[in-house]
Each structure stands twice: as C-alpha cells, then as structure tokens.
Short mmCIF file of C-alpha atoms in Angstrom, two decimals:
data_model
loop_
_atom_site.label_atom_id
_atom_site.label_comp_id
_atom_site.label_asym_id
_atom_site.label_seq_id
_atom_site.Cartn_x
_atom_site.Cartn_y
_atom_site.Cartn_z
CA MET A 28 15.32 97.82 8.64
CA THR A 29 15.99 100.92 10.69
CA PHE A 30 14.05 101.21 13.94
CA THR A 31 14.26 101.40 17.72
CA ALA A 32 12.96 98.66 20.05
CA ILE A 33 11.92 99.62 23.57
CA ASP A 34 10.79 97.88 26.72
CA PHE A 35 9.69 99.34 30.05
CA GLU A 36 9.29 97.76 33.47
CA THR A 37 6.93 99.43 35.94
CA ALA A 38 7.05 99.65 39.72
CA THR A 39 3.28 99.62 40.22
CA GLY A 40 0.12 99.06 38.20
CA TYR A 41 0.20 102.71 37.14
CA PRO A 42 1.75 103.37 33.74
CA GLU A 43 3.68 106.44 34.95
CA SER A 44 5.68 104.24 37.35
CA ALA A 45 8.50 103.33 34.94
CA CYS A 46 11.39 101.83 36.93
CA ALA A 47 13.55 100.55 34.05
CA VAL A 48 13.87 101.01 30.32
CA GLY A 49 15.80 99.15 27.66
CA ILE A 50 16.27 100.71 24.22
CA VAL A 51 17.90 99.00 21.24
CA THR A 52 18.75 100.99 18.13
CA VAL A 53 18.86 99.16 14.80
CA ASN A 54 20.24 100.82 11.68
CA ASP A 55 20.13 99.02 8.33
CA GLY A 56 19.43 95.71 10.08
CA ILE A 57 22.31 95.97 12.57
CA ILE A 58 22.07 96.70 16.28
CA THR A 59 24.16 99.85 16.68
CA ASP A 60 23.30 101.01 20.22
CA GLU A 61 21.87 99.59 23.43
CA TYR A 62 20.77 101.68 26.39
CA TYR A 63 19.56 100.51 29.78
CA THR A 64 18.82 102.38 32.95
CA ILE A 65 16.83 101.94 36.08
CA ILE A 66 14.57 104.83 36.99
CA GLN A 67 13.33 106.05 40.34
CA PRO A 68 9.53 105.87 40.02
CA PRO A 69 7.27 108.51 41.63
CA ASN A 70 7.73 108.44 45.42
CA ASN A 71 9.95 105.36 44.85
CA GLU A 72 6.76 103.34 45.34
CA TYR A 73 6.63 99.67 44.34
CA TRP A 74 3.97 96.97 44.41
CA TYR A 75 5.06 93.53 45.54
CA ARG A 76 3.66 91.80 42.46
CA ASN A 77 5.67 94.07 40.16
CA ILE A 78 8.85 93.33 42.12
CA MET A 79 8.10 89.62 41.70
CA VAL A 80 7.94 90.08 37.91
CA HIS A 81 11.13 92.08 37.27
CA GLY A 82 13.07 91.83 40.53
CA ILE A 83 13.78 95.56 40.84
CA LYS A 84 13.40 96.75 44.45
CA PRO A 85 12.94 100.23 45.93
CA ILE A 86 16.43 100.16 47.48
CA GLU A 87 17.90 99.86 43.97
CA THR A 88 16.21 103.03 42.72
CA LEU A 89 16.24 105.11 45.91
CA ASN A 90 19.15 107.31 44.81
CA LYS A 91 18.70 106.92 41.05
CA PRO A 92 17.54 109.66 38.68
CA MET A 93 13.87 110.17 37.93
CA PHE A 94 12.50 109.91 34.40
CA ASP A 95 12.70 113.63 33.63
CA ASP A 96 16.42 113.63 34.47
CA LEU A 97 17.01 110.65 32.16
CA PHE A 98 14.76 111.92 29.40
CA PRO A 99 17.50 113.61 27.29
CA GLU A 100 19.21 110.22 26.83
CA ILE A 101 15.89 108.51 26.08
CA ARG A 102 14.76 111.27 23.72
CA LYS A 103 17.88 111.13 21.57
CA ARG A 104 17.31 107.41 21.00
CA LEU A 105 13.61 107.76 20.11
CA PHE A 106 13.30 111.07 18.29
CA GLY A 107 11.87 110.64 14.79
CA ARG A 108 12.38 106.87 14.78
CA LYS A 109 10.12 103.93 13.93
CA ILE A 110 9.42 102.37 17.35
CA VAL A 111 8.90 98.65 17.98
CA ALA A 112 7.79 96.94 21.19
CA HIS A 113 6.56 93.44 21.92
CA ASN A 114 3.41 94.73 23.58
CA GLU A 115 3.34 98.14 21.96
CA ARG A 116 0.19 99.33 23.69
CA PHE A 117 1.71 98.76 27.14
CA ASP A 118 5.09 100.34 26.40
CA ARG A 119 3.61 103.25 24.44
CA ASN A 120 1.20 103.93 27.31
CA VAL A 121 4.05 103.86 29.84
CA LEU A 122 6.07 106.33 27.77
CA GLN A 123 3.11 108.64 27.16
CA LYS A 124 1.85 108.63 30.75
CA THR A 125 5.32 108.94 32.28
CA MET A 126 6.13 111.88 30.03
CA LYS A 127 2.82 113.53 30.92
CA TYR A 128 3.47 112.97 34.65
CA TYR A 129 6.76 114.88 34.33
CA GLY A 130 5.34 117.64 32.13
CA LEU A 131 7.03 116.41 28.96
CA TYR A 132 5.28 116.43 25.58
CA TYR A 133 5.07 113.15 23.71
CA ASP A 134 4.34 114.81 20.36
CA GLU A 135 7.78 116.45 20.45
CA LEU A 136 9.34 113.00 19.94
CA GLU A 137 7.94 112.96 16.38
CA ILE A 138 7.27 109.23 16.48
CA PRO A 139 4.25 107.40 15.10
CA ALA A 140 1.04 107.39 17.12
CA ILE A 141 0.92 103.58 16.91
CA TRP A 142 4.14 101.61 17.05
CA GLU A 143 5.07 98.31 15.44
CA CYS A 144 4.13 95.36 17.68
CA THR A 145 6.05 92.10 17.47
CA CYS A 146 3.37 90.35 19.55
CA LYS A 147 0.76 91.17 16.89
CA ILE A 148 3.16 90.24 14.09
CA TYR A 149 3.93 86.82 15.57
CA ARG A 150 0.31 86.16 16.54
CA ALA A 151 -0.60 86.76 12.88
CA LYS A 152 2.11 84.23 11.93
CA GLY A 153 0.29 81.65 14.05
CA TYR A 154 2.38 81.66 17.23
CA LYS A 155 0.37 80.45 20.22
CA PRO A 156 1.05 81.94 22.64
CA ALA A 157 2.67 84.98 21.07
CA ASN A 158 4.32 86.20 24.27
CA LEU A 159 7.95 87.30 24.22
CA ARG A 160 9.26 84.17 25.97
CA HIS A 161 7.58 81.77 23.51
CA CYS A 162 8.50 83.78 20.41
CA SER A 163 12.11 84.07 21.59
CA ASP A 164 12.37 80.37 22.44
CA LEU A 165 11.02 79.29 19.04
CA ASN A 166 13.51 81.56 17.28
CA ASN A 167 16.53 80.67 19.46
CA ILE A 168 16.80 84.22 20.80
CA GLU A 169 18.43 84.55 24.19
CA LEU A 170 16.14 86.21 26.72
CA VAL A 171 16.31 87.16 30.38
CA HIS A 172 12.59 87.88 30.57
CA HIS A 173 11.48 91.10 32.28
CA GLU A 174 14.98 92.56 32.19
CA ALA A 175 14.22 95.62 30.08
CA LEU A 176 17.32 95.57 27.86
CA SER A 177 17.07 91.83 27.22
CA ASP A 178 13.38 92.21 26.35
CA ALA A 179 14.10 95.14 23.99
CA ARG A 180 16.95 93.21 22.34
CA ALA A 181 14.76 90.13 21.84
CA CYS A 182 12.02 92.33 20.40
CA ALA A 183 14.51 93.90 17.97
CA LYS A 184 15.72 90.47 16.85
CA LEU A 185 12.15 89.22 16.39
CA TYR A 186 11.33 92.29 14.30
CA LEU A 187 14.39 91.66 12.13
CA LEU A 188 13.12 88.11 11.50
CA LYS A 189 9.51 89.04 10.75
#
C-alpha cells in the first residue's frame, strides 16, 4: 500500500482556482509525509459560497505564493505515484486545469490518467451516502471537513481500510 492522497479546495467554481492543497504520502501502509499549503488563486478572487465551504478568505492568500511557485513541492510528492482522492474527478480536474493555467504539463508528473477514488470504493461497499464525512464517521476517522490536509489524511486512511 504505497500511494499519495490529495485534496484541493477551490476559491471559485473554476477548477484552476486552487486555494489550498493537502497531500499525504503513504509508503508500505504507513503515512510518511504530510504537506499542506494555502495558495493564492488567480487574481486572489473568491466566491462567497466557496468561502462558506472551506473558510479560506482572500486576506489569507493575498501575500501567499501562487500555484506555479509551490509546484516544485507538490511535484516531488506526486511524481510517479499512485494517486488517491475521495472525489478523484474533482481533484484531478483541479490539478490538471491549474497546471494548464500556469503553463505546466500534467503528463510530466507520470501519474495515472485516472486516480483511485475512495468515494467510488465505499459506494461499491454499500455506503449511503459515500461522502467523506459519512465514510470517516463510520470508520472512526477524525475529520475536519474541507480542511485540505484533514480531507487528504482521511482519504488515505479510508484507502488503507478498503
């Protein structure tokens, strides 16, 4: 069980508006690294409804690095790894579109085109609903929902239990 779990939060409804990322590295079934950073989204623009979900405000990211400045740290944690997310389509789309926005090439990460998805895994196990909160609660996994590192950590723990 060697993989990397990832979770993004976005500032707007646009996928290239990543404002936080949590990345949890698991090697041989053990969490060996955790990385969290907030990211200044394009034009530091936020939508109110997104703020209400994750609580990150424009003032918090005003003087923070943009994605392309943070990418070397993100890249070293993702390169060539099996990637897991709770809603893999959302997080994969955020990564792909954010990289494209900054002129970075997703294919250079050498990661699978489709990631592992704990939401799909737990839905197939009969969880209703199969959202991260419900899956975490049923498996006694601590979660501060919509805090990117907590979400990535919960996803990693769910994947280890699959």
